[in-house]
Structure formats: structure tokens, C-alpha cells
Amino acid sequence: MKSFIQISNLLVKRNKRDVLKIDSLTIKRGEILAVVGPNGAGKSTFLLALANLIQLTHGEIIFEGKNQNEWNELEYRRKIAFVFQDPLLIDMSVEENIALGLKFRGEKNFEPQIIKWSKAM
């Protein structure tokens, strides 16, 4: 199976301190990945990096065979979703947040997608 996401030599620093370091990670399409660890282990930083919401200090993330930095931001954002642990704008359920995002994209019949993504979580 072809890799969906491939990470190599990833480093994220904050205040001159390494907060995330991943030498190599490959995620295949359809594979389920659990990101677990204690507070401060870099879980949120990892997810923010995957969503291209923070700048990498070093390394690369290849998504669908293309370097993350080569993607058009809008096109990339349409393919990658990030549901924050705490609501940023509206205090709603996960399902309602997914529906809101799909509604903003102009999707009409999004009920089946809400069910699909809710079950995936």
C-alpha cells in the first residue's frame, strides 16, 4: 500500500527547545493512528504540524506524494481536517463542528459524511 503521509527528519522548536522530533514515520492510507502520551510530549504539536498550522524548524512532511510546502494552502486545507480539543469559536459537539465545516465548504448533503467522520473518531 502506498504511503499517505511520510515524515522525515521532523523538528519543531519553541523558545530554542526541541518540542517535537520525529526521525521517520510513514502512515498508509486507511491506517488508524493513535497519538498518545503524557502532557508536553508533543501530541498537539505533531497534529498542528500535520495540518500545516505551525512552521517546521526542519524536516519534511510528504502528503499524497507531494511535499506539504508545495501544496496550495486552500487545496491542502480541504484534504486535512483538524478538530481542536477545545472549541475556538463555537461551543458545539464534534458532529456539529464537522457539519459546520462542511457547510462552509458549500456541501449540500453532508449528513452521511458527518456519520462517517464521527464514527472514525
mmCIF file of N, CA and C in Angstrom:
data_model
loop_
_atom_site.group_PDB
_atom_site.id
_atom_site.type_symbol
_atom_site.label_atom_id
_atom_site.label_comp_id
_atom_site.label_asym_id
_atom_site.label_seq_id
_atom_site.Cartn_x
_atom_site.Cartn_y
_atom_site.Cartn_z
ATOM 1 N N MET A 1 0.846 -1.189 0.000
ATOM 2 C CA MET A 1 0.000 0.000 0.000
ATOM 3 C C MET A 1 0.890 1.251 0.000
ATOM 4 N N LYS A 2 0.548 2.214 -0.823
ATOM 5 C CA LYS A 2 1.308 3.446 -0.958
ATOM 6 C C LYS A 2 1.176 4.307 0.303
ATOM 7 N N SER A 3 2.260 5.005 0.657
ATOM 8 C CA SER A 3 2.186 5.849 1.851
ATOM 9 C C SER A 3 1.310 7.066 1.583
ATOM 10 N N PHE A 4 0.539 7.395 2.573
ATOM 11 C CA PHE A 4 -0.389 8.522 2.537
ATOM 12 C C PHE A 4 0.317 9.760 3.088
ATOM 13 N N ILE A 5 0.994 9.558 4.214
ATOM 14 C CA ILE A 5 1.780 10.616 4.849
ATOM 15 C C ILE A 5 3.141 10.034 5.184
ATOM 16 N N GLN A 6 4.171 10.761 4.809
ATOM 17 C CA GLN A 6 5.521 10.325 5.123
ATOM 18 C C GLN A 6 6.262 11.499 5.763
ATOM 19 N N ILE A 7 6.830 11.242 6.927
ATOM 20 C CA ILE A 7 7.531 12.276 7.688
ATOM 21 C C ILE A 7 8.989 11.870 7.816
ATOM 22 N N SER A 8 9.888 12.823 7.591
ATOM 23 C CA SER A 8 11.304 12.526 7.780
ATOM 24 C C SER A 8 12.035 13.728 8.375
ATOM 25 N N ASN A 9 12.897 13.421 9.336
ATOM 26 C CA ASN A 9 13.755 14.419 9.996
ATOM 27 C C ASN A 9 12.983 15.637 10.494
ATOM 28 N N LEU A 10 11.822 15.405 11.060
ATOM 29 C CA LEU A 10 10.957 16.491 11.521
ATOM 30 C C LEU A 10 11.443 17.039 12.857
ATOM 31 N N LEU A 11 11.551 18.345 12.922
ATOM 32 C CA LEU A 11 11.941 19.019 14.159
ATOM 33 C C LEU A 11 11.131 20.300 14.289
ATOM 34 N N VAL A 12 10.541 20.496 15.467
ATOM 35 C CA VAL A 12 9.851 21.741 15.787
ATOM 36 C C VAL A 12 10.451 22.252 17.085
ATOM 37 N N LYS A 13 10.898 23.508 17.069
ATOM 38 C CA LYS A 13 11.476 24.133 18.264
ATOM 39 C C LYS A 13 10.586 25.284 18.703
ATOM 40 N N ARG A 14 10.514 25.458 19.995
ATOM 41 C CA ARG A 14 9.850 26.623 20.590
ATOM 42 C C ARG A 14 10.768 27.140 21.681
ATOM 43 N N ASN A 15 11.038 28.421 21.653
ATOM 44 C CA ASN A 15 11.939 29.036 22.637
ATOM 45 C C ASN A 15 13.265 28.278 22.722
ATOM 46 N N LYS A 16 13.825 27.968 21.568
ATOM 47 C CA LYS A 16 15.121 27.281 21.446
ATOM 48 C C LYS A 16 15.130 25.870 22.028
ATOM 49 N N ARG A 17 13.960 25.329 22.305
ATOM 50 C CA ARG A 17 13.847 23.985 22.877
ATOM 51 C C ARG A 17 13.151 23.070 21.878
ATOM 52 N N ASP A 18 13.682 21.859 21.694
ATOM 53 C CA ASP A 18 13.032 20.875 20.826
ATOM 54 C C ASP A 18 11.737 20.413 21.489
ATOM 55 N N VAL A 19 10.615 20.641 20.817
ATOM 56 C CA VAL A 19 9.337 20.185 21.373
ATOM 57 C C VAL A 19 8.777 18.993 20.602
ATOM 58 N N LEU A 20 9.321 18.757 19.409
ATOM 59 C CA LEU A 20 8.896 17.602 18.621
ATOM 60 C C LEU A 20 10.035 17.184 17.709
ATOM 61 N N LYS A 21 10.361 15.911 17.772
ATOM 62 C CA LYS A 21 11.407 15.371 16.901
ATOM 63 C C LYS A 21 10.962 13.986 16.439
ATOM 64 N N ILE A 22 10.829 13.827 15.129
ATOM 65 C CA ILE A 22 10.447 12.542 14.537
ATOM 66 C C ILE A 22 11.442 12.255 13.416
ATOM 67 N N ASP A 23 12.217 11.200 13.585
ATOM 68 C CA ASP A 23 13.195 10.833 12.558
ATOM 69 C C ASP A 23 12.498 10.321 11.303
ATOM 70 N N SER A 24 11.539 9.420 11.483
ATOM 71 C CA SER A 24 10.858 8.830 10.331
ATOM 72 C C SER A 24 9.509 8.254 10.762
ATOM 73 N N LEU A 25 8.485 8.515 9.970
ATOM 74 C CA LEU A 25 7.155 7.963 10.230
ATOM 75 C C LEU A 25 6.414 7.869 8.903
ATOM 76 N N THR A 26 5.837 6.708 8.645
ATOM 77 C CA THR A 26 5.025 6.509 7.444
ATOM 78 C C THR A 26 3.630 6.071 7.869
ATOM 79 N N ILE A 27 2.625 6.749 7.340
ATOM 80 C CA ILE A 27 1.229 6.415 7.606
ATOM 81 C C ILE A 27 0.611 6.039 6.266
ATOM 82 N N LYS A 28 0.041 4.853 6.206
ATOM 83 C CA LYS A 28 -0.573 4.379 4.965
ATOM 84 C C LYS A 28 -2.043 4.787 4.914
ATOM 85 N N ARG A 29 -2.558 4.944 3.715
ATOM 86 C CA ARG A 29 -3.973 5.305 3.532
ATOM 87 C C ARG A 29 -4.848 4.251 4.212
ATOM 88 N N GLY A 30 -5.806 4.707 4.998
ATOM 89 C CA GLY A 30 -6.714 3.806 5.699
ATOM 90 C C GLY A 30 -6.198 3.327 7.038
ATOM 91 N N GLU A 31 -4.943 3.590 7.324
ATOM 92 C CA GLU A 31 -4.357 3.174 8.596
ATOM 93 C C GLU A 31 -4.863 4.082 9.710
ATOM 94 N N ILE A 32 -5.100 3.508 10.868
ATOM 95 C CA ILE A 32 -5.547 4.283 12.024
ATOM 96 C C ILE A 32 -4.351 4.500 12.932
ATOM 97 N N LEU A 33 -4.148 5.734 13.325
ATOM 98 C CA LEU A 33 -3.014 6.104 14.161
ATOM 99 C C LEU A 33 -3.528 6.753 15.439
ATOM 100 N N ALA A 34 -3.114 6.232 16.578
ATOM 101 C CA ALA A 34 -3.459 6.842 17.867
ATOM 102 C C ALA A 34 -2.252 7.639 18.340
ATOM 103 N N VAL A 35 -2.476 8.886 18.679
ATOM 104 C CA VAL A 35 -1.404 9.746 19.181
ATOM 105 C C VAL A 35 -1.611 9.867 20.684
ATOM 106 N N VAL A 36 -0.774 9.179 21.449
ATOM 107 C CA VAL A 36 -0.918 9.147 22.902
ATOM 108 C C VAL A 36 0.403 9.525 23.558
ATOM 109 N N GLY A 37 0.298 10.022 24.776
ATOM 110 C CA GLY A 37 1.492 10.380 25.531
ATOM 111 C C GLY A 37 1.139 11.347 26.636
ATOM 112 N N PRO A 38 2.075 11.581 27.538
ATOM 113 C CA PRO A 38 1.818 12.495 28.655
ATOM 114 C C PRO A 38 1.770 13.953 28.195
ATOM 115 N N ASN A 39 1.325 14.815 29.084
ATOM 116 C CA ASN A 39 1.320 16.253 28.806
ATOM 117 C C ASN A 39 2.724 16.694 28.409
ATOM 118 N N GLY A 40 2.785 17.537 27.385
ATOM 119 C CA GLY A 40 4.072 18.072 26.960
ATOM 120 C C GLY A 40 4.889 17.148 26.073
ATOM 121 N N ALA A 41 4.321 16.013 25.673
ATOM 122 C CA ALA A 41 5.070 15.051 24.853
ATOM 123 C C ALA A 41 5.139 15.463 23.381
ATOM 124 N N GLY A 42 4.298 16.405 22.957
ATOM 125 C CA GLY A 42 4.325 16.869 21.574
ATOM 126 C C GLY A 42 3.163 16.397 20.720
ATOM 127 N N LYS A 43 2.128 15.842 21.353
ATOM 128 C CA LYS A 43 0.974 15.328 20.597
ATOM 129 C C LYS A 43 0.297 16.437 19.789
ATOM 130 N N SER A 44 -0.024 17.521 20.435
ATOM 131 C CA SER A 44 -0.700 18.629 19.744
ATOM 132 C C SER A 44 0.218 19.260 18.707
ATOM 133 N N THR A 45 1.483 19.392 19.033
ATOM 134 C CA THR A 45 2.449 19.947 18.082
ATOM 135 C C THR A 45 2.522 19.074 16.837
ATOM 136 N N PHE A 46 2.518 17.756 17.024
ATOM 137 C CA PHE A 46 2.536 16.813 15.903
ATOM 138 C C PHE A 46 1.315 17.022 15.004
ATOM 139 N N LEU A 47 0.141 17.114 15.602
ATOM 140 C CA LEU A 47 -1.091 17.283 14.823
ATOM 141 C C LEU A 47 -1.137 18.646 14.135
ATOM 142 N N LEU A 48 -0.666 19.677 14.818
ATOM 143 C CA LEU A 48 -0.604 21.007 14.208
ATOM 144 C C LEU A 48 0.352 21.012 13.018
ATOM 145 N N ALA A 49 1.466 20.288 13.148
ATOM 146 C CA ALA A 49 2.428 20.189 12.042
ATOM 147 C C ALA A 49 1.801 19.462 10.853
ATOM 148 N N LEU A 50 1.091 18.362 11.119
ATOM 149 C CA LEU A 50 0.420 17.626 10.037
ATOM 150 C C LEU A 50 -0.602 18.500 9.314
ATOM 151 N N ALA A 51 -1.300 19.329 10.074
ATOM 152 C CA ALA A 51 -2.322 20.199 9.490
ATOM 153 C C ALA A 51 -1.721 21.458 8.868
ATOM 154 N N ASN A 52 -0.400 21.588 8.941
ATOM 155 C CA ASN A 52 0.319 22.754 8.412
ATOM 156 C C ASN A 52 -0.125 24.052 9.089
ATOM 157 N N LEU A 53 -0.387 23.949 10.388
ATOM 158 C CA LEU A 53 -0.808 25.120 11.163
ATOM 159 C C LEU A 53 0.341 25.727 11.956
ATOM 160 N N ILE A 54 1.502 25.058 11.952
ATOM 161 C CA ILE A 54 2.711 25.627 12.547
ATOM 162 C C ILE A 54 3.867 25.392 11.584
ATOM 163 N N GLN A 55 4.888 26.208 11.722
ATOM 164 C CA GLN A 55 6.051 26.084 10.852
ATOM 165 C C GLN A 55 7.042 25.077 11.430
ATOM 166 N N LEU A 56 7.570 24.241 10.564
ATOM 167 C CA LEU A 56 8.576 23.270 10.973
ATOM 168 C C LEU A 56 9.931 23.964 11.066
ATOM 169 N N THR A 57 10.725 23.576 12.051
ATOM 170 C CA THR A 57 12.088 24.075 12.146
ATOM 171 C C THR A 57 12.954 23.370 11.108
ATOM 172 N N HIS A 58 12.687 22.093 10.917
ATOM 173 C CA HIS A 58 13.466 21.277 9.982
ATOM 174 C C HIS A 58 12.636 20.063 9.573
ATOM 175 N N GLY A 59 12.985 19.469 8.450
ATOM 176 C CA GLY A 59 12.341 18.233 8.019
ATOM 177 C C GLY A 59 11.236 18.464 7.019
ATOM 178 N N GLU A 60 10.582 17.351 6.678
ATOM 179 C CA GLU A 60 9.519 17.468 5.688
ATOM 180 C C GLU A 60 8.381 16.496 5.971
ATOM 181 N N ILE A 61 7.214 16.921 5.524
ATOM 182 C CA ILE A 61 6.018 16.092 5.576
ATOM 183 C C ILE A 61 5.545 15.945 4.133
ATOM 184 N N ILE A 62 5.494 14.698 3.681
ATOM 185 C CA ILE A 62 5.012 14.399 2.331
ATOM 186 C C ILE A 62 3.587 13.879 2.474
ATOM 187 N N PHE A 63 2.645 14.553 1.823
ATOM 188 C CA PHE A 63 1.233 14.174 1.871
ATOM 189 C C PHE A 63 0.795 13.812 0.459
ATOM 190 N N GLU A 64 0.303 12.604 0.296
ATOM 191 C CA GLU A 64 -0.125 12.096 -1.015
ATOM 192 C C GLU A 64 0.962 12.294 -2.074
ATOM 193 N N GLY A 65 2.216 12.028 -1.699
ATOM 194 C CA GLY A 65 3.334 12.090 -2.633
ATOM 195 C C GLY A 65 3.875 13.474 -2.918
ATOM 196 N N LYS A 66 3.364 14.485 -2.241
ATOM 197 C CA LYS A 66 3.761 15.869 -2.504
ATOM 198 C C LYS A 66 4.181 16.534 -1.196
ATOM 199 N N ASN A 67 5.305 17.257 -1.218
ATOM 200 C CA ASN A 67 5.764 17.954 -0.025
ATOM 201 C C ASN A 67 4.688 18.923 0.454
ATOM 202 N N GLN A 68 4.492 18.950 1.748
ATOM 203 C CA GLN A 68 3.460 19.795 2.357
ATOM 204 C C GLN A 68 3.578 21.248 1.887
ATOM 205 N N ASN A 69 4.795 21.748 1.731
ATOM 206 C CA ASN A 69 5.004 23.145 1.337
ATOM 207 C C ASN A 69 4.685 23.411 -0.132
ATOM 208 N N GLU A 70 4.572 22.357 -0.933
ATOM 209 C CA GLU A 70 4.274 22.521 -2.354
ATOM 210 C C GLU A 70 2.775 22.609 -2.632
ATOM 211 N N TRP A 71 1.962 22.266 -1.648
ATOM 212 C CA TRP A 71 0.510 22.296 -1.825
ATOM 213 C C TRP A 71 0.002 23.732 -1.816
ATOM 214 N N ASN A 72 -1.021 23.979 -2.587
ATOM 215 C CA ASN A 72 -1.783 25.208 -2.450
ATOM 216 C C ASN A 72 -2.480 25.121 -1.092
ATOM 217 N N GLU A 73 -2.380 26.169 -0.279
ATOM 218 C CA GLU A 73 -2.920 26.113 1.088
ATOM 219 C C GLU A 73 -4.392 25.727 1.124
ATOM 220 N N LEU A 74 -5.192 26.309 0.255
ATOM 221 C CA LEU A 74 -6.626 26.016 0.244
ATOM 222 C C LEU A 74 -6.875 24.555 -0.121
ATOM 223 N N GLU A 75 -6.152 24.056 -1.116
ATOM 224 C CA GLU A 75 -6.302 22.659 -1.537
ATOM 225 C C GLU A 75 -5.901 21.714 -0.396
ATOM 226 N N TYR A 76 -4.809 22.040 0.286
ATOM 227 C CA TYR A 76 -4.340 21.212 1.401
ATOM 228 C C TYR A 76 -5.354 21.223 2.545
ATOM 229 N N ARG A 77 -5.874 22.403 2.869
ATOM 230 C CA ARG A 77 -6.839 22.533 3.958
ATOM 231 C C ARG A 77 -8.127 21.750 3.661
ATOM 232 N N ARG A 78 -8.464 21.607 2.390
ATOM 233 C CA ARG A 78 -9.653 20.834 2.018
ATOM 234 C C ARG A 78 -9.436 19.336 2.197
ATOM 235 N N LYS A 79 -8.186 18.919 2.255
ATOM 236 C CA LYS A 79 -7.877 17.497 2.390
ATOM 237 C C LYS A 79 -7.552 17.103 3.828
ATOM 238 N N ILE A 80 -7.123 18.046 4.629
ATOM 239 C CA ILE A 80 -6.720 17.777 6.010
ATOM 240 C C ILE A 80 -7.686 18.507 6.944
ATOM 241 N N ALA A 81 -8.200 17.790 7.927
ATOM 242 C CA ALA A 81 -9.106 18.408 8.901
ATOM 243 C C ALA A 81 -8.480 18.334 10.282
ATOM 244 N N PHE A 82 -8.742 19.322 11.081
ATOM 245 C CA PHE A 82 -8.214 19.371 12.438
ATOM 246 C C PHE A 82 -9.355 19.800 13.347
ATOM 247 N N VAL A 83 -9.726 18.941 14.268
ATOM 248 C CA VAL A 83 -10.768 19.267 15.247
ATOM 249 C C VAL A 83 -10.060 19.525 16.568
ATOM 250 N N PHE A 84 -10.111 20.754 17.031
ATOM 251 C CA PHE A 84 -9.427 21.125 18.264
ATOM 252 C C PHE A 84 -10.118 20.504 19.471
ATOM 253 N N GLN A 85 -9.332 20.233 20.489
ATOM 254 C CA GLN A 85 -9.868 19.649 21.719
ATOM 255 C C GLN A 85 -10.857 20.602 22.376
ATOM 256 N N ASP A 86 -10.504 21.865 22.410
ATOM 257 C CA ASP A 86 -11.377 22.889 22.977
ATOM 258 C C ASP A 86 -11.910 23.745 21.840
ATOM 259 N N PRO A 87 -13.200 24.096 21.875
ATOM 260 C CA PRO A 87 -13.764 24.901 20.791
ATOM 261 C C PRO A 87 -13.107 26.273 20.729
ATOM 262 N N LEU A 88 -12.802 26.714 19.508
ATOM 263 C CA LEU A 88 -12.180 28.021 19.332
ATOM 264 C C LEU A 88 -13.214 29.117 19.122
ATOM 265 N N LEU A 89 -14.259 28.801 18.377
ATOM 266 C CA LEU A 89 -15.263 29.807 18.063
ATOM 267 C C LEU A 89 -16.617 29.489 18.671
ATOM 268 N N ILE A 90 -17.081 28.274 18.420
ATOM 269 C CA ILE A 90 -18.442 27.916 18.798
ATOM 270 C C ILE A 90 -18.412 26.654 19.640
ATOM 271 N N ASP A 91 -19.072 26.679 20.770
ATOM 272 C CA ASP A 91 -19.119 25.526 21.667
ATOM 273 C C ASP A 91 -20.198 24.565 21.176
ATOM 274 N N MET A 92 -19.768 23.587 20.353
ATOM 275 C CA MET A 92 -20.704 22.622 19.781
ATOM 276 C C MET A 92 -20.106 21.225 19.905
ATOM 277 N N SER A 93 -20.910 20.227 19.598
ATOM 278 C CA SER A 93 -20.426 18.844 19.600
ATOM 279 C C SER A 93 -19.483 18.629 18.415
ATOM 280 N N VAL A 94 -18.761 17.511 18.435
ATOM 281 C CA VAL A 94 -17.874 17.171 17.318
ATOM 282 C C VAL A 94 -18.679 17.093 16.025
ATOM 283 N N GLU A 95 -19.841 16.430 16.089
ATOM 284 C CA GLU A 95 -20.681 16.290 14.902
ATOM 285 C C GLU A 95 -21.100 17.655 14.352
ATOM 286 N N GLU A 96 -21.486 18.557 15.236
ATOM 287 C CA GLU A 96 -21.907 19.893 14.800
ATOM 288 C C GLU A 96 -20.737 20.676 14.206
ATOM 289 N N ASN A 97 -19.533 20.503 14.775
ATOM 290 C CA ASN A 97 -18.352 21.170 14.231
ATOM 291 C C ASN A 97 -18.009 20.635 12.846
ATOM 292 N N ILE A 98 -18.124 19.313 12.658
ATOM 293 C CA ILE A 98 -17.874 18.723 11.340
ATOM 294 C C ILE A 98 -18.891 19.259 10.338
ATOM 295 N N ALA A 99 -20.157 19.295 10.745
ATOM 296 C CA ALA A 99 -21.221 19.794 9.865
ATOM 297 C C ALA A 99 -20.973 21.249 9.482
ATOM 298 N N LEU A 100 -20.520 22.049 10.437
ATOM 299 C CA LEU A 100 -20.267 23.464 10.171
ATOM 300 C C LEU A 100 -19.170 23.623 9.121
ATOM 301 N N GLY A 101 -18.092 22.842 9.268
ATOM 302 C CA GLY A 101 -17.010 22.897 8.284
ATOM 303 C C GLY A 101 -17.475 22.505 6.899
ATOM 304 N N LEU A 102 -18.280 21.449 6.817
ATOM 305 C CA LEU A 102 -18.800 21.005 5.519
ATOM 306 C C LEU A 102 -19.758 22.036 4.931
ATOM 307 N N LYS A 103 -20.538 22.674 5.796
ATOM 308 C CA LYS A 103 -21.467 23.712 5.336
ATOM 309 C C LYS A 103 -20.681 24.901 4.770
ATOM 310 N N PHE A 104 -19.574 25.286 5.454
ATOM 311 C CA PHE A 104 -18.732 26.382 4.967
ATOM 312 C C PHE A 104 -18.122 26.059 3.604
ATOM 313 N N ARG A 105 -17.884 24.774 3.351
ATOM 314 C CA ARG A 105 -17.336 24.348 2.057
ATOM 315 C C ARG A 105 -18.389 24.359 0.959
ATOM 316 N N GLY A 106 -19.647 24.574 1.328
ATOM 317 C CA GLY A 106 -20.719 24.611 0.340
ATOM 318 C C GLY A 106 -21.322 23.256 0.036
ATOM 319 N N GLU A 107 -21.006 22.261 0.855
ATOM 320 C CA GLU A 107 -21.544 20.918 0.635
ATOM 321 C C GLU A 107 -23.021 20.905 1.025
ATOM 322 N N LYS A 108 -23.807 20.189 0.247
ATOM 323 C CA LYS A 108 -25.253 20.151 0.481
ATOM 324 C C LYS A 108 -25.669 18.960 1.338
ATOM 325 N N ASN A 109 -25.430 17.749 0.860
ATOM 326 C CA ASN A 109 -25.871 16.546 1.562
ATOM 327 C C ASN A 109 -24.711 15.993 2.389
ATOM 328 N N PHE A 110 -24.491 16.591 3.560
ATOM 329 C CA PHE A 110 -23.318 16.202 4.337
ATOM 330 C C PHE A 110 -23.627 15.282 5.513
ATOM 331 N N GLU A 111 -24.871 14.912 5.699
ATOM 332 C CA GLU A 111 -25.233 14.020 6.813
ATOM 333 C C GLU A 111 -24.456 12.695 6.784
ATOM 334 N N PRO A 112 -24.344 12.014 5.617
ATOM 335 C CA PRO A 112 -23.567 10.760 5.596
ATOM 336 C C PRO A 112 -22.098 10.972 5.964
ATOM 337 N N GLN A 113 -21.531 12.118 5.576
ATOM 338 C CA GLN A 113 -20.136 12.408 5.909
ATOM 339 C C GLN A 113 -19.968 12.638 7.408
ATOM 340 N N ILE A 114 -20.938 13.287 8.026
ATOM 341 C CA ILE A 114 -20.876 13.522 9.472
ATOM 342 C C ILE A 114 -20.852 12.189 10.204
ATOM 343 N N ILE A 115 -21.720 11.288 9.795
ATOM 344 C CA ILE A 115 -21.781 9.961 10.427
ATOM 345 C C ILE A 115 -20.454 9.234 10.231
ATOM 346 N N LYS A 116 -19.925 9.270 9.009
ATOM 347 C CA LYS A 116 -18.659 8.595 8.700
ATOM 348 C C LYS A 116 -17.524 9.136 9.566
ATOM 349 N N TRP A 117 -17.366 10.460 9.626
ATOM 350 C CA TRP A 117 -16.254 11.053 10.370
ATOM 351 C C TRP A 117 -16.446 10.929 11.870
ATOM 352 N N SER A 118 -17.675 10.961 12.336
ATOM 353 C CA SER A 118 -17.932 10.788 13.772
ATOM 354 C C SER A 118 -17.545 9.387 14.219
ATOM 355 N N LYS A 119 -17.863 8.385 13.377
ATOM 356 C CA LYS A 119 -17.502 7.003 13.708
ATOM 357 C C LYS A 119 -15.996 6.802 13.673
ATOM 358 N N ALA A 120 -15.312 7.533 12.800
ATOM 359 C CA ALA A 120 -13.855 7.400 12.683
ATOM 360 C C ALA A 120 -13.142 7.906 13.929
ATOM 361 N N MET A 121 -13.793 8.779 14.665
ATOM 362 C CA MET A 121 -13.176 9.324 15.870
ATOM 363 C C MET A 121 -13.521 8.448 17.031
#
